[in-house]
Amino acid sequence: MSGNTFGTLYCVTSFGESHGPAYGGVVDGCPPGLALSAEDLQKELDRRKPGTSRHVTQRREADRVEILSGVYEGRTTGTPIGFLVRNEDQRSKDYSAIADKFRPGHADYTYWRKYGVRDPRGGGRASARETLVRVAAGAIAKKWLAERYGVSVRGYLAELGTIRIPFQSYDVVDANPFFAPSLDIVPRLEAFMDELREAGDSVGARVDVVATGVPAGWGEPVYGRLDADLAAAMMSINAVKGVEIGAGFAAVAQRGSEHGDEMTPEGFLGNNNGGVLGGISTGQDIRVSIALKPTSSIRIARRTIDVRGEPVTVQTTGRHDPCVGIRATPIAEAMLACVLMDHALRHRAQCADVAPPVGRKT
Amino acid sequence: MSGNTFGTLYCVTSFGESHGPAYGGVVDGCPPGLALSAEDLQKELDRRKPGTSRHVTQRREADRVEILSGVYEGRTTGTPIGFLVRNEDQRSKDYSAIADKFRPGHADYTYWRKYGVRDPRGGGRASARETLVRVAAGAIAKKWLAERYGVSVRGYLAELGTIRIPFQSYDVVDANPFFAPSLDIVPRLEAFMDELREAGDSVGARVDVVATGVPAGWGEPVYGRLDADLAAAMMSINAVKGVEIGAGFAAVAQRGSEHGDEMTPEGFLGNNNGGVLGGISTGQDIRVSIALKPTSSIRIARRTIDVRGEPVTVQTTGRHDPCVGIRATPIAEAMLACVLMDHALRHRAQCADVAPPVGRKT
Amino acid sequence: MSGNTFGTLYCVTSFGESHGPAYGGVVDGCPPGLALSAEDLQKELDRRKPGTSRHVTQRREADRVEILSGVYEGRTTGTPIGFLVRNEDQRSKDYSAIADKFRPGHADYTYWRKYGVRDPRGGGRASARETLVRVAAGAIAKKWLAERYGVSVRGYLAELGTIRIPFQSYDVVDANPFFAPSLDIVPRLEAFMDELREAGDSVGARVDVVATGVPAGWGEPVYGRLDADLAAAMMSINAVKGVEIGAGFAAVAQRGSEHGDEMTPEGFLGNNNGGVLGGISTGQDIRVSIALKPTSSIRIARRTIDVRGEPVTVQTTGRHDPCVGIRATPIAEAMLACVLMDHALRHRAQCADVAPPVGRKT
Amino acid sequence: MSGNTFGTLYCVTSFGESHGPAYGGVVDGCPPGLALSAEDLQKELDRRKPGTSRHVTQRREADRVEILSGVYEGRTTGTPIGFLVRNEDQRSKDYSAIADKFRPGHADYTYWRKYGVRDPRGGGRASARETLVRVAAGAIAKKWLAERYGVSVRGYLAELGTIRIPFQSYDVVDANPFFAPSLDIVPRLEAFMDELREAGDSVGARVDVVATGVPAGWGEPVYGRLDADLAAAMMSINAVKGVEIGAGFAAVAQRGSEHGDEMTPEGFLGNNNGGVLGGISTGQDIRVSIALKPTSSIRIARRTIDVRGEPVTVQTTGRHDPCVGIRATPIAEAMLACVLMDHALRHRAQCADVAPPVGRKT
């Protein structure tokens, strides 16, 4: 399996660099008959689009997506869905100052070490702009999951630096530029971001994503577990350094009598397991939390080396998100949706003939 | 790719149930010429063996491994290495009391929902005993990584419940039943475990694993990243609910000026990134941390349902680890080693002809 | 995907060498609930067993298969099915004469060139004995296909050297040691084989396999076509040098007006396409034909080189099939069954919700 | 692995329909540093372009390819190479007459049965026009194989209907519209094709492809064999019904003393095995032969059914190749090159450290 494809049956292949001609993707394995238009993808892409507030990169991209195949008369045909987003606002000049040296915490060093060559413009392949492929693929998965299984996939910003964001409602998540599930906290987040921008620094974030309506039974133990595939999908998002399912690291300090979610005929009494037991969905909400590191491109001068190995300092003056986590919510939702759809298909392949257990109430 | 195989080029396939005739595995893709004997696998298996202290399950298994193929005159031939561990101490009677009901936090419920049937004896396929396949496969990977690249893979127990274990030295890790990197803490751990066993309860743990000597360049962005594959591998271990690379969730509160590891001609000045940037190894130590939930099989009575959906209580009286994290260190090391070996092979496939950068000092 | 695993959802992993301790396999992805016992596998293994007539290798092996996992109380559980066949009659001494030189047409040369080392005993991994893993995996697939879809998979010897074998009936195929579909021809085949053995030579063969009852719709264009996967599966059988679907090479000389199978409401009027159009099954019989080359181990002296590159002559005196094609029928059936089962699962994953076309009669 | 991706390390993903906006592909896994421009792909695409002679479809397409990613300053970077070919001459009206009925021998019936829906315009996804993706991917593989290993991949038309084409020279293959390796035969081929077009019929063909310079050792027994992967790749080409390696079906009638290629210190004395033994390359020429069936779209009226299952007749009046085999040579070459490159990468992943055998002369 190639490094730029993920999924076993719902397969997403991605290509593109930040300052090349375009990004694009191929979604293979989508069932036929799903109503689909470019607008379905565009809606999700617009959620992650740069330039929507002063708190994210000011790069101006229309990010218009074009569907190139796999849809006929408004419905998927079962053949691969190719799509394309042209790059527009490329301003390569912004990056000339850093073409020869490595930003601490940035992938430009490792790409150079791996491939012996790299496209230095805007992060090249390592740019967070690649995530628009994920978002487009996730839009298809979200739609299918909702229509076929009634599954909804949502997320929100849970922490911004040291600020914990209380959960009030999913309804307000799209009504503020942070994807915060609370409007009350927004002024505080804005003040924090303004101060950060002033300081020329960046900060990390935590994003939570939740899938509701997932039936019990999705996931393939013992290596193709639902949670293992989720962990890979989330960790593959730029800047992610940690993934939790359910209680996550809080489980370390829990006792078994506290952690194990009791069951009643009406359902589970808790969700420490995040909707996954033994790698298989329980029928509860799937809960995933991710940690995003602070952006490495900052205005503060830092020690580094250049391509000759000489000590230099570097500071980045281009248009960068001071917190990549702010725009990560639609991306994490997309990855969750893609993994769920993959496992929905895998599950029915093997277990389509399994009769629902007799007498089951939950 | 099947759910019980992992790896792209160093592929591990696993089979077996806790109370079936045997566990076994197939390692495919190992380079030819590696000196290998059953003893190499046995050494690692003995580290995770049950019954070695009063703090782990008292199940008595010799866990003798037999190599069935792929080795000729003491060296690997490049063909698949099959191996087998017979189950011995199966005591199915221990489990009769729970055959009809579901332990809170246990996979028996989800297996039943997925497959409509399950082997209730000892957790069946969901038993942590499956991890011996990983440990055997990891033993081969460790050996090859050490001989070919000088990579060493080590781990330790970092937290046991609420007790944080200070790191003193790798040297003592195998000298205590907890894989603690400090002997001073051992009495406290023992007291804690004794109290826990007394209470009939269980507890979570955190395990850290570290690979030293990994060259820069391993990993395939953007989905087949080294950290993404590590996340999947770790999350696929029984009871794991969280994975961190480097700073992990601490990165949420960090500023970019703090998180991004500065570089000098002598190397990096920190390792917040855990040895991975942009999904590719940096040449630093690879650092992974995992959260293991408390065992679900406890003596404390809990509310649950039975296979008919009726409310019942359940308590487990068999031989169970009160903390699966205690024996998790060799398992997490094994998964780290397998993923690294897979990426070593993948890297040289694509980049064997990349010349080392001119003038590089680090 | 490792070289010793095949299948996307019905995955077969194989290990073992001719003179190692054992052969074994892992079948992953089998749906739960299938009634299965070792006897089901044994029945098929006995069909390909050596030593059953004077026309095949006189190696004496009981070839008793043991199921190690994945079956509980007589039914598959959905977890991997591990199985093992111990080697018994190994007689390594037979092979000492050829350990240093290469048989023309044999894989011992290429294994040595690839891996730098090889197990010279009995062909090592390249031995046709590996096919017992395929036959065991195929036995499970055959059973499931028959029970779930009413598919039957059968084959027969179509040509033995220059002798074309007329098709009379499937009923007699298992009633003669050649898997010939005609009993009348058997004396001629026996005479031919006796003469061949006398001459110390070997000969090629053609085997046809047919699947009846396959529904329309299986196959994933454009690369994961049903016929493409069949071609790979068949070509992976030892000694196979050619694969045809339907008319095969006869299609070269056909006109479109002759080749294209006309359709009526009652069905197709021909089957030049062998049951596959555009990589997808048509609902007709799937027809595959394979060419097997003559065995390379013969008693006639031949020119070759040794491991030092020196010219030598070689002749093989061990117990070898003078025509590997004779025992190939159950093997080709098994590969056909495995590929069909894989595609049955893949098809229902993607297309489970496709409603049968309105008004369809065929 | 998705049905529209092939390869393990050199991975090709394809999308597009005959009358949709575009075809495109993603090549992942190409080593960095290869000099590459759109012109490299264009050169090969022009070889398979329609409309180049009166003997192939008169569809007029510029088939201009655009590289969208993976190349920076004229060299591959190791990241995925996306490319696109816009469809231009789509004339959907040509196909309205056959939107409701099925051409005998055409995939429109099976797509409809599989997916419940299909794009009827020009064969949709089943159009042979998809092969331009293969040709583009193959152009990259050819270039890398030539530069890195000195491998050359060439092919020619070996039979056109009942006409066997004598091999004279590769030099003339690109100098005639049939890819015939002999110019003397061209007038006869032209007369035959004119007569065929007159009759409104079509015919099959045989194409041979050969790779020279392939080192010994490529291929992964026992399922990922070089010949097995070649068989799948070739059979996945539209209209292919048979694949042979080396002697192919002629091996059926051969004796072992004739078929097994003898070896001397100077090399092999024959190539019945087509350069592959035990699934591994021998160092000889790789020889593959394929059978292509006659085009199903012909002007002769034929019996068929419509989407309601009613009996109708169908005749196709659009612009179709009367022999798809004529343009198949560049396609088969491309598939051979892709498979070889994949195996080159796979081989050096596992066996990079294998020392050349001591004393080897061949």
PDB file of C-alpha atoms in Angstrom, chain C residues 171-339:
ATOM      1  CA  ASP C 171     -18.513 -37.359 -12.378  1.00  0.00           C
ATOM      2  CA  VAL C 172     -15.492 -39.411 -13.346  1.00  0.00           C
ATOM      3  CA  VAL C 173     -12.852 -36.781 -12.555  1.00  0.00           C
ATOM      4  CA  ASP C 174     -12.204 -38.068  -9.056  1.00  0.00           C
ATOM      5  CA  ALA C 175     -12.418 -41.674 -10.196  1.00  0.00           C
ATOM      6  CA  ASN C 176      -9.035 -41.749 -11.941  1.00  0.00           C
ATOM      7  CA  PRO C 177      -5.576 -40.631 -10.859  1.00  0.00           C
ATOM      8  CA  PHE C 178      -5.347 -38.008 -13.638  1.00  0.00           C
ATOM      9  CA  PHE C 179      -8.483 -36.029 -12.868  1.00  0.00           C
ATOM     10  CA  ALA C 180      -9.431 -36.787 -16.454  1.00  0.00           C
ATOM     11  CA  PRO C 181     -13.068 -36.078 -17.333  1.00  0.00           C
ATOM     12  CA  SER C 182     -13.196 -39.277 -19.339  1.00  0.00           C
ATOM     13  CA  LEU C 183     -12.455 -42.843 -18.261  1.00  0.00           C
ATOM     14  CA  ASP C 184     -11.984 -44.098 -21.793  1.00  0.00           C
ATOM     15  CA  ILE C 185      -8.807 -42.104 -22.186  1.00  0.00           C
ATOM     16  CA  VAL C 186      -7.245 -43.355 -18.972  1.00  0.00           C
ATOM     17  CA  PRO C 187      -5.458 -46.386 -20.422  1.00  0.00           C
ATOM     18  CA  ARG C 188      -3.860 -44.153 -23.020  1.00  0.00           C
ATOM     19  CA  LEU C 189      -2.768 -41.682 -20.356  1.00  0.00           C
ATOM     20  CA  GLU C 190      -1.323 -44.504 -18.293  1.00  0.00           C
ATOM     21  CA  ALA C 191       0.603 -45.890 -21.212  1.00  0.00           C
ATOM     22  CA  PHE C 192       1.937 -42.460 -22.000  1.00  0.00           C
ATOM     23  CA  MET C 193       3.047 -41.863 -18.422  1.00  0.00           C
ATOM     24  CA  ASP C 194       4.692 -45.267 -18.186  1.00  0.00           C
ATOM     25  CA  GLU C 195       6.655 -44.567 -21.316  1.00  0.00           C
ATOM     26  CA  LEU C 196       7.629 -41.166 -19.989  1.00  0.00           C
ATOM     27  CA  ARG C 197       8.800 -42.584 -16.688  1.00  0.00           C
ATOM     28  CA  GLU C 198      10.765 -45.154 -18.566  1.00  0.00           C
ATOM     29  CA  ALA C 199      12.432 -42.377 -20.563  1.00  0.00           C
ATOM     30  CA  GLY C 200      13.199 -40.461 -17.379  1.00  0.00           C
ATOM     31  CA  ASP C 201      11.516 -37.440 -18.847  1.00  0.00           C
ATOM     32  CA  SER C 202       8.558 -35.234 -17.908  1.00  0.00           C
ATOM     33  CA  VAL C 203       5.757 -33.473 -19.758  1.00  0.00           C
ATOM     34  CA  GLY C 204       3.424 -30.480 -19.545  1.00  0.00           C
ATOM     35  CA  ALA C 205      -0.327 -30.374 -19.161  1.00  0.00           C
ATOM     36  CA  ARG C 206      -3.382 -28.196 -19.461  1.00  0.00           C
ATOM     37  CA  VAL C 207      -5.973 -27.993 -16.700  1.00  0.00           C
ATOM     38  CA  ASP C 208      -9.398 -26.386 -17.002  1.00  0.00           C
ATOM     39  CA  VAL C 209     -11.402 -25.098 -14.051  1.00  0.00           C
ATOM     40  CA  VAL C 210     -14.981 -23.942 -14.069  1.00  0.00           C
ATOM     41  CA  ALA C 211     -17.176 -22.191 -11.534  1.00  0.00           C
ATOM     42  CA  THR C 212     -20.909 -22.569 -11.954  1.00  0.00           C
ATOM     43  CA  GLY C 213     -23.514 -20.440 -10.239  1.00  0.00           C
ATOM     44  CA  VAL C 214     -21.476 -17.262  -9.850  1.00  0.00           C
ATOM     45  CA  PRO C 215     -23.876 -14.306  -9.850  1.00  0.00           C
ATOM     46  CA  ALA C 216     -23.352 -11.368 -12.183  1.00  0.00           C
ATOM     47  CA  GLY C 217     -21.446  -8.462 -10.655  1.00  0.00           C
ATOM     48  CA  TRP C 218     -18.322  -9.874  -9.002  1.00  0.00           C
ATOM     49  CA  GLY C 219     -15.073  -8.112  -9.918  1.00  0.00           C
ATOM     50  CA  GLU C 220     -13.554  -4.670  -9.464  1.00  0.00           C
ATOM     51  CA  PRO C 221     -12.554  -2.894 -12.612  1.00  0.00           C
ATOM     52  CA  VAL C 222     -10.172  -1.688 -13.757  1.00  0.00           C
ATOM     53  CA  TYR C 223      -7.164  -3.271 -12.045  1.00  0.00           C
ATOM     54  CA  GLY C 224      -8.866  -5.442  -9.438  1.00  0.00           C
ATOM     55  CA  ARG C 225     -10.825  -7.231 -12.165  1.00  0.00           C
ATOM     56  CA  LEU C 226     -12.037 -10.703 -11.473  1.00  0.00           C
ATOM     57  CA  ASP C 227     -10.072 -12.034 -14.453  1.00  0.00           C
ATOM     58  CA  ALA C 228      -6.922 -10.138 -13.450  1.00  0.00           C
ATOM     59  CA  ASP C 229      -7.029 -11.633  -9.971  1.00  0.00           C
ATOM     60  CA  LEU C 230      -7.705 -15.047 -11.459  1.00  0.00           C
ATOM     61  CA  ALA C 231      -4.734 -14.663 -13.772  1.00  0.00           C
ATOM     62  CA  ALA C 232      -2.453 -13.815 -10.860  1.00  0.00           C
ATOM     63  CA  ALA C 233      -3.783 -16.637  -8.732  1.00  0.00           C
ATOM     64  CA  MET C 234      -3.317 -19.199 -11.473  1.00  0.00           C
ATOM     65  CA  MET C 235       0.080 -17.940 -12.606  1.00  0.00           C
ATOM     66  CA  SER C 236       1.240 -18.152  -8.991  1.00  0.00           C
ATOM     67  CA  ILE C 237       0.795 -21.928  -9.053  1.00  0.00           C
ATOM     68  CA  ASN C 238       4.093 -23.723  -9.520  1.00  0.00           C
ATOM     69  CA  ALA C 239       4.897 -24.508 -13.158  1.00  0.00           C
ATOM     70  CA  VAL C 240       2.084 -22.487 -14.691  1.00  0.00           C
ATOM     71  CA  LYS C 241       3.199 -20.576 -17.804  1.00  0.00           C
ATOM     72  CA  GLY C 242      -0.126 -19.506 -19.301  1.00  0.00           C
ATOM     73  CA  VAL C 243      -3.647 -18.531 -18.300  1.00  0.00           C
ATOM     74  CA  GLU C 244      -6.734 -18.157 -20.441  1.00  0.00           C
ATOM     75  CA  ILE C 245     -10.216 -16.911 -19.646  1.00  0.00           C
ATOM     76  CA  GLY C 246     -12.953 -18.193 -21.941  1.00  0.00           C
ATOM     77  CA  ALA C 247     -11.776 -18.355 -25.536  1.00  0.00           C
ATOM     78  CA  GLY C 248      -8.324 -17.256 -24.445  1.00  0.00           C
ATOM     79  CA  PHE C 249      -5.774 -17.266 -27.236  1.00  0.00           C
ATOM     80  CA  ALA C 250      -8.377 -18.544 -29.662  1.00  0.00           C
ATOM     81  CA  ALA C 251      -9.860 -15.035 -29.497  1.00  0.00           C
ATOM     82  CA  VAL C 252      -6.902 -13.785 -31.522  1.00  0.00           C
ATOM     83  CA  ALA C 253      -8.249 -15.327 -34.705  1.00  0.00           C
ATOM     84  CA  GLN C 254     -11.919 -14.689 -33.967  1.00  0.00           C
ATOM     85  CA  ARG C 255     -14.052 -11.991 -35.519  1.00  0.00           C
ATOM     86  CA  GLY C 256     -16.155  -9.769 -33.270  1.00  0.00           C
ATOM     87  CA  SER C 257     -19.282 -11.179 -34.860  1.00  0.00           C
ATOM     88  CA  GLU C 258     -18.190 -14.595 -33.694  1.00  0.00           C
ATOM     89  CA  HIS C 259     -16.583 -13.835 -30.355  1.00  0.00           C
ATOM     90  CA  GLY C 260     -19.140 -11.542 -28.720  1.00  0.00           C
ATOM     91  CA  ASP C 261     -21.645 -13.794 -26.990  1.00  0.00           C
ATOM     92  CA  GLU C 262     -25.163 -12.841 -28.047  1.00  0.00           C
ATOM     93  CA  MET C 263     -27.822 -12.468 -25.390  1.00  0.00           C
ATOM     94  CA  THR C 264     -31.470 -13.434 -25.290  1.00  0.00           C
ATOM     95  CA  PRO C 265     -33.996 -13.152 -22.477  1.00  0.00           C
ATOM     96  CA  GLU C 266     -33.097 -16.747 -21.716  1.00  0.00           C
ATOM     97  CA  GLY C 267     -29.416 -15.946 -21.316  1.00  0.00           C
ATOM     98  CA  PHE C 268     -26.185 -15.867 -23.265  1.00  0.00           C
ATOM     99  CA  LEU C 269     -25.850 -17.920 -26.435  1.00  0.00           C
ATOM    100  CA  GLY C 270     -22.160 -18.651 -25.960  1.00  0.00           C
ATOM    101  CA  ASN C 271     -19.350 -18.227 -23.500  1.00  0.00           C
ATOM    102  CA  ASN C 272     -16.314 -16.994 -25.370  1.00  0.00           C
ATOM    103  CA  ASN C 273     -15.801 -14.506 -22.585  1.00  0.00           C
ATOM    104  CA  GLY C 274     -15.480 -17.190 -19.960  1.00  0.00           C
ATOM    105  CA  GLY C 275     -18.025 -15.568 -17.696  1.00  0.00           C
ATOM    106  CA  VAL C 276     -16.204 -12.267 -17.361  1.00  0.00           C
ATOM    107  CA  LEU C 277     -16.785  -9.003 -19.244  1.00  0.00           C
ATOM    108  CA  GLY C 278     -14.950  -5.832 -18.312  1.00  0.00           C
ATOM    109  CA  GLY C 279     -13.512  -7.647 -15.336  1.00  0.00           C
ATOM    110  CA  ILE C 280     -16.936  -8.386 -13.851  1.00  0.00           C
ATOM    111  CA  SER C 281     -18.740 -11.726 -13.768  1.00  0.00           C
ATOM    112  CA  THR C 282     -21.621 -12.097 -16.215  1.00  0.00           C
ATOM    113  CA  GLY C 283     -23.584 -14.773 -14.395  1.00  0.00           C
ATOM    114  CA  GLN C 284     -22.315 -17.463 -16.769  1.00  0.00           C
ATOM    115  CA  ASP C 285     -19.812 -20.183 -15.946  1.00  0.00           C
ATOM    116  CA  ILE C 286     -16.385 -18.791 -15.127  1.00  0.00           C
ATOM    117  CA  ARG C 287     -13.956 -20.721 -17.332  1.00  0.00           C
ATOM    118  CA  VAL C 288     -10.200 -20.667 -16.784  1.00  0.00           C
ATOM    119  CA  SER C 289      -7.550 -22.736 -18.488  1.00  0.00           C
ATOM    120  CA  ILE C 290      -3.918 -23.043 -17.452  1.00  0.00           C
ATOM    121  CA  ALA C 291      -0.749 -24.382 -19.014  1.00  0.00           C
ATOM    122  CA  LEU C 292       1.680 -26.256 -16.763  1.00  0.00           C
ATOM    123  CA  LYS C 293       5.219 -26.798 -17.871  1.00  0.00           C
ATOM    124  CA  PRO C 294       6.973 -30.170 -17.543  1.00  0.00           C
ATOM    125  CA  THR C 295       8.711 -30.895 -14.251  1.00  0.00           C
ATOM    126  CA  SER C 296      12.313 -29.734 -14.216  1.00  0.00           C
ATOM    127  CA  SER C 297      13.566 -32.629 -12.104  1.00  0.00           C
ATOM    128  CA  ILE C 298      14.221 -35.394 -14.626  1.00  0.00           C
ATOM    129  CA  ARG C 299      16.567 -38.346 -14.897  1.00  0.00           C
ATOM    130  CA  ILE C 300      17.985 -37.276 -18.238  1.00  0.00           C
ATOM    131  CA  ALA C 301      21.383 -35.615 -17.874  1.00  0.00           C
ATOM    132  CA  ARG C 302      21.421 -31.937 -18.739  1.00  0.00           C
ATOM    133  CA  ARG C 303      24.003 -29.195 -18.986  1.00  0.00           C
ATOM    134  CA  THR C 304      24.052 -26.658 -16.193  1.00  0.00           C
ATOM    135  CA  ILE C 305      26.367 -24.752 -13.865  1.00  0.00           C
ATOM    136  CA  ASP C 306      27.199 -25.131 -10.209  1.00  0.00           C
ATOM    137  CA  VAL C 307      27.317 -22.482  -7.486  1.00  0.00           C
ATOM    138  CA  ARG C 308      30.835 -21.564  -8.554  1.00  0.00           C
ATOM    139  CA  GLY C 309      29.649 -20.967 -12.098  1.00  0.00           C
ATOM    140  CA  GLU C 310      31.425 -24.030 -13.455  1.00  0.00           C
ATOM    141  CA  PRO C 311      29.830 -26.145 -16.161  1.00  0.00           C
ATOM    142  CA  VAL C 312      28.495 -29.471 -14.894  1.00  0.00           C
ATOM    143  CA  THR C 313      25.774 -31.920 -15.777  1.00  0.00           C
ATOM    144  CA  VAL C 314      22.824 -32.682 -13.571  1.00  0.00           C
ATOM    145  CA  GLN C 315      20.253 -35.422 -13.399  1.00  0.00           C
ATOM    146  CA  THR C 316      17.684 -35.866 -10.689  1.00  0.00           C
ATOM    147  CA  THR C 317      16.987 -39.199  -9.162  1.00  0.00           C
ATOM    148  CA  GLY C 318      14.592 -38.335  -6.350  1.00  0.00           C
ATOM    149  CA  ARG C 319      10.874 -38.923  -6.186  1.00  0.00           C
ATOM    150  CA  HIS C 320       9.348 -36.387  -8.547  1.00  0.00           C
ATOM    151  CA  ASP C 321       6.113 -36.004 -10.412  1.00  0.00           C
ATOM    152  CA  PRO C 322       6.871 -36.590 -14.085  1.00  0.00           C
ATOM    153  CA  CYS C 323       3.913 -34.312 -14.757  1.00  0.00           C
ATOM    154  CA  VAL C 324       2.978 -31.752 -12.130  1.00  0.00           C
ATOM    155  CA  GLY C 325      -0.166 -31.112 -14.107  1.00  0.00           C
ATOM    156  CA  ILE C 326      -1.604 -34.426 -12.998  1.00  0.00           C
ATOM    157  CA  ARG C 327      -2.087 -33.235  -9.445  1.00  0.00           C
ATOM    158  CA  ALA C 328      -2.857 -29.630 -10.409  1.00  0.00           C
ATOM    159  CA  THR C 329      -6.621 -29.918 -10.741  1.00  0.00           C
ATOM    160  CA  PRO C 330      -7.466 -29.582  -7.037  1.00  0.00           C
ATOM    161  CA  ILE C 331      -4.932 -26.760  -6.768  1.00  0.00           C
ATOM    162  CA  ALA C 332      -6.402 -24.756  -9.617  1.00  0.00           C
ATOM    163  CA  GLU C 333      -9.887 -25.333  -8.247  1.00  0.00           C
ATOM    164  CA  ALA C 334      -8.700 -24.016  -4.896  1.00  0.00           C
ATOM    165  CA  MET C 335      -7.251 -20.854  -6.380  1.00  0.00           C
ATOM    166  CA  LEU C 336     -10.422 -20.239  -8.351  1.00  0.00           C
ATOM    167  CA  ALA C 337     -12.503 -20.690  -5.206  1.00  0.00           C
ATOM    168  CA  CYS C 338     -10.327 -18.352  -3.140  1.00  0.00           C
ATOM    169  CA  VAL C 339     -10.475 -15.579  -5.731  1.00  0.00           C
TER     170      VAL C 339
END
